[in-house]
XYZ file of C-alpha atoms in Angstrom:
83
model
C 54.973 131.280 44.201
C 56.844 129.109 46.640
C 57.556 125.425 46.089
C 57.842 124.262 49.671
C 57.369 120.610 50.489
C 54.379 119.840 52.651
C 52.489 122.908 51.465
C 49.493 120.761 50.557
C 46.993 120.552 53.364
C 44.349 117.904 53.772
C 40.817 119.174 54.438
C 39.702 118.894 58.041
C 36.011 118.178 58.769
C 34.202 120.988 60.551
C 32.510 118.738 63.109
C 33.018 115.165 64.247
C 30.586 112.744 62.643
C 31.263 109.994 65.167
C 32.007 110.297 68.858
C 33.255 107.372 70.968
C 31.750 107.477 74.444
C 33.355 104.483 76.160
C 37.032 104.609 77.147
C 37.884 100.976 76.492
C 37.107 100.930 72.779
C 39.783 99.409 70.570
C 40.677 100.835 67.159
C 39.371 97.619 65.568
C 35.942 98.157 67.135
C 35.825 101.743 65.912
C 36.843 100.586 62.428
C 34.082 97.956 62.452
C 31.458 100.526 63.454
C 32.650 102.954 60.766
C 32.541 100.171 58.152
C 28.972 99.211 59.092
C 27.737 102.809 59.123
C 29.368 103.631 55.801
C 27.846 100.496 54.230
C 24.355 101.437 55.446
C 24.283 105.017 54.248
C 25.569 107.013 51.364
C 23.319 105.610 48.685
C 21.174 107.601 46.331
C 17.877 108.804 47.772
C 14.776 106.894 46.787
C 12.944 108.351 43.781
C 9.811 110.317 44.510
C 6.574 108.524 43.690
C 4.653 109.984 40.758
C 2.097 112.601 41.706
C -1.517 111.533 41.470
C -3.630 113.377 38.924
C -6.159 114.001 41.697
C -3.549 115.992 43.633
C -2.210 117.921 40.615
C -2.397 121.728 41.071
C -3.911 122.201 37.615
C -6.998 120.393 38.841
C -7.822 123.390 41.065
C -8.266 125.641 38.028
C -11.885 125.818 36.893
C -11.252 125.985 33.171
C -13.938 123.516 32.043
C -16.762 125.477 33.706
C -15.571 128.808 32.340
C -15.231 127.454 28.793
C -18.730 125.977 28.762
C -20.427 129.296 29.601
C -21.282 131.696 26.779
C -19.440 134.989 26.398
C -20.599 138.387 25.361
C -23.903 140.233 25.535
C -26.490 138.512 27.740
C -24.034 135.908 28.986
C -24.905 136.514 32.623
C -28.612 135.953 31.904
C -28.076 132.775 29.887
C -25.730 131.333 32.503
C -28.631 131.000 34.950
C -31.088 129.496 32.483
C -31.434 125.733 32.047
C -29.426 124.288 29.171
């Protein structure tokens, strides 16, 4: 292990997040734009609204119809008869 000074390296971003197009932009203007953009973003995402019971996937299962029909011998015949 070497103990050289300056061995620590700062991480470099992979791609530029901001690109200045005009040539006559002062460092103060760039700093102001960066301050405004950083104040606007970076917050937590909005929470998802609760899912409606009408849209719940369990509603697609036909359990109530299956449970109300009789089981066993003659069940198919009694399922077509009036109740």
